[in-house]
């Protein structure tokens, strides 16, 4: 119950570097005691890329936004864990992961990481939650990649208006690569 004991346990975990360390530290993140909370954050930062998977799982927790910030601080090492989290069973986790992938794509200088983010966002167009599909559709605009036009054509027929709107707006912003897909949409019998 004493914070100094819990902070000492965090320090010991970091020294031991045993299996489950990152998960335990992520569990202490957001502790009601500010000293424990800060010690957990510092320890996770110290672990670097080793903390990525544990932080990605924590995206589903109430401290998910904070975990996302720590994860993005890892840079390109966060790409794969974010991609995995974008397929998590929890909608909030998937939504945060999509947001993180878009942030990473905008900040990375590594083309491999950027391509990974692009492919993960394309996959998120098929998410079961409309909010995730809409964010993915809207986010594809940040890539400026003409391959996104083909992927956005099918969700123009999505059952959710927010998804259709995100697709339309993204396609509109893409310019000429989107024209063939928008022309096809004009021929559709469904007025939406």
Coordinates of C-alpha atoms in Angstrom, one line a residue:
X1 CA 0.0 0.0 0.0
X2 CA 3.0 2.3 0.5
X3 CA 4.0 4.1 -2.6
X4 CA 7.8 3.9 -1.8
X5 CA 7.4 0.1 -1.8
X6 CA 5.6 0.1 -5.1
X7 CA 8.2 2.5 -6.6
X8 CA 10.9 0.2 -5.3
X9 CA 9.2 -2.8 -6.9
X10 CA 9.1 -0.9 -10.2
X11 CA 12.9 -0.2 -9.9
X12 CA 13.5 -3.8 -9.2
X13 CA 11.5 -5.0 -12.2
X14 CA 13.5 -2.8 -14.4
X15 CA 16.8 -4.2 -13.1
X16 CA 15.6 -7.7 -13.4
X17 CA 14.3 -7.2 -17.0
X18 CA 12.3 -10.4 -16.7
X19 CA 9.3 -11.5 -18.8
X20 CA 6.2 -9.6 -18.1
X21 CA 8.0 -6.5 -16.9
X22 CA 6.5 -4.2 -19.5
X23 CA 3.0 -5.6 -18.9
X24 CA 3.4 -5.0 -15.2
X25 CA 4.7 -1.5 -15.7
X26 CA 1.9 -0.7 -18.1
X27 CA -0.5 -1.9 -15.4
X28 CA 1.0 0.6 -13.0
X29 CA 0.7 3.4 -15.4
X30 CA -2.2 5.6 -14.4
X31 CA -1.9 4.6 -10.7
X32 CA -3.7 6.9 -8.3
X33 CA -0.4 7.6 -6.5
X34 CA 1.5 10.2 -8.7
X35 CA 4.9 8.8 -7.5
X36 CA 4.0 5.3 -8.7
X37 CA 2.5 6.6 -11.9
X38 CA 5.6 8.6 -12.8
X39 CA 7.9 5.8 -11.9
X40 CA 6.0 3.4 -14.2
X41 CA 6.1 6.0 -17.0
X42 CA 9.8 6.5 -16.6
X43 CA 10.5 2.8 -16.5
X44 CA 8.4 2.2 -19.6
X45 CA 10.4 5.0 -21.4
X46 CA 13.6 3.3 -20.2
X47 CA 12.6 0.0 -21.7
X48 CA 12.2 1.6 -25.1
X49 CA 11.0 -0.7 -27.8
X50 CA 10.6 -3.5 -25.4
X51 CA 7.5 -1.7 -24.0
X52 CA 5.8 -1.4 -27.3
X53 CA 3.5 -4.4 -27.2
X54 CA 2.5 -3.8 -23.6
X55 CA 1.6 -0.2 -24.4
X56 CA -0.3 -1.3 -27.5
X57 CA -2.4 -3.6 -25.3
X58 CA -3.0 -0.7 -22.9
X59 CA -4.7 1.3 -25.7
X60 CA -7.9 -0.5 -24.6
X61 CA -7.5 0.7 -21.0
X62 CA -8.7 4.0 -19.6
X63 CA -5.1 5.2 -19.8
X64 CA -5.1 4.4 -23.5
X65 CA -4.5 8.0 -24.7
X66 CA -1.4 8.2 -22.5
X67 CA -0.2 4.8 -23.6
X68 CA -0.6 6.0 -27.2
X69 CA 1.6 9.0 -26.5
X70 CA 4.3 6.8 -25.0
X71 CA 4.0 4.4 -27.9
X72 CA 4.4 7.1 -30.5
X73 CA 7.4 8.4 -28.6
X74 CA 9.1 5.1 -29.6
X75 CA 8.9 6.2 -33.3
X76 CA 9.1 3.5 -35.9
X77 CA 9.2 0.7 -33.3
X78 CA 5.5 1.4 -32.6
X79 CA 4.4 0.5 -36.2
X80 CA 3.9 -3.2 -35.8
X81 CA 2.3 -3.1 -32.3
X82 CA -0.1 -0.4 -33.5
X83 CA -0.9 -2.6 -36.5
X84 CA -1.7 -5.5 -34.2
X85 CA -3.8 -3.2 -32.0
X86 CA -5.8 -2.1 -35.0
X87 CA -7.1 -5.6 -35.1
X88 CA -7.9 -5.9 -31.4
X89 CA -11.3 -7.0 -30.2
X90 CA -11.9 -3.7 -28.4
X91 CA -13.2 -0.9 -30.6
X92 CA -11.6 1.8 -28.5
X93 CA -8.2 0.1 -28.8
X94 CA -8.7 -0.2 -32.6
X95 CA -9.7 3.5 -32.9
X96 CA -6.7 4.6 -30.9
X97 CA -4.4 2.4 -32.9
X98 CA -5.7 3.8 -36.2
X99 CA -5.1 7.3 -34.9
X100 CA -1.6 6.3 -33.9
X101 CA -0.8 4.7 -37.2
X102 CA -1.9 8.0 -38.9
X103 CA 0.3 10.0 -36.5
X104 CA 3.3 7.8 -37.1
X105 CA 2.8 7.9 -40.9
X106 CA 2.9 11.7 -40.7
X107 CA 6.1 11.8 -38.6
X108 CA 8.2 8.9 -39.8
X109 CA 11.0 9.4 -42.3
X110 CA 11.2 5.6 -42.9
X111 CA 9.4 4.6 -46.1
X112 CA 9.0 1.0 -44.9
X113 CA 7.2 2.1 -41.7
X114 CA 5.1 4.5 -43.7
X115 CA 4.1 1.7 -46.1
X116 CA 3.3 -0.5 -43.2
X117 CA 1.0 2.2 -41.8
X118 CA -0.7 2.7 -45.2
X119 CA -1.4 -1.0 -45.5
X120 CA -2.8 -1.2 -41.9
X121 CA -5.1 1.8 -42.6
X122 CA -6.3 0.2 -45.8
X123 CA -7.1 -2.9 -43.8
X124 CA -9.0 -0.8 -41.3
X125 CA -11.5 0.2 -44.0
X126 CA -13.0 -3.2 -43.4
X127 CA -13.3 -2.7 -39.6
X128 CA -16.6 -3.8 -38.1
X129 CA -17.1 -0.4 -36.3
X130 CA -18.2 2.5 -38.5
X131 CA -16.1 5.1 -36.5
X132 CA -13.0 3.1 -37.2
X133 CA -13.9 2.7 -40.9
X134 CA -14.6 6.5 -41.2
X135 CA -11.3 7.4 -39.5
X136 CA -9.4 5.1 -41.8
X137 CA -11.1 6.6 -44.9
X138 CA -10.5 10.1 -43.7
X139 CA -6.9 9.3 -42.7
X140 CA -6.0 7.9 -46.1
X141 CA -5.9 11.5 -47.4
X142 CA -2.7 12.1 -45.4
X143 CA -0.8 9.6 -47.6
X144 CA -1.4 11.2 -50.9
X145 CA -1.2 7.7 -52.4
X146 CA -3.2 7.1 -55.6
X147 CA -3.6 3.4 -54.5
X148 CA -6.0 4.6 -51.9
X149 CA -8.5 5.7 -54.5
X150 CA -9.3 2.1 -55.5
X151 CA -9.6 1.1 -51.8
X152 CA -12.0 3.9 -51.1
X153 CA -14.4 3.0 -54.0
X154 CA -16.1 0.1 -52.3
X155 CA -16.8 1.9 -49.0
X156 CA -18.7 4.6 -51.0
X157 CA -21.5 2.0 -50.7
X158 CA -21.0 1.6 -46.9
X159 CA -24.2 1.4 -44.9
X160 CA -23.0 4.2 -42.6
X161 CA -23.3 7.8 -43.8
X162 CA -20.1 8.9 -41.9
X163 CA -18.1 6.3 -43.7
X164 CA -19.5 7.3 -47.1
X165 CA -18.9 11.0 -46.3
X166 CA -15.2 10.3 -45.3
X167 CA -14.7 8.3 -48.5
X168 CA -16.2 11.1 -50.7
X169 CA -14.2 13.8 -49.0
X170 CA -10.9 11.8 -49.3
X171 CA -11.6 10.9 -52.9
X172 CA -12.5 14.5 -53.7
X173 CA -9.1 15.7 -52.2
X174 CA -7.2 13.1 -54.2
X175 CA -7.9 14.8 -57.6
X176 CA -7.5 12.9 -60.9
X177 CA -6.6 9.5 -59.4
X178 CA -10.1 9.3 -57.9
X179 CA -12.0 10.4 -61.0
X180 CA -12.6 6.8 -62.5
X181 CA -14.0 5.6 -59.2
X182 CA -16.2 8.7 -58.7
X183 CA -17.5 8.2 -62.3
X184 CA -18.4 4.6 -61.5
X185 CA -20.2 5.8 -58.4
X186 CA -22.3 8.1 -60.6
X187 CA -23.7 5.1 -62.5
X188 CA -24.8 3.4 -59.3
X189 CA -28.6 3.1 -58.9
X190 CA -28.5 3.9 -55.2
X191 CA -28.8 7.7 -54.8
X192 CA -26.6 7.7 -51.7

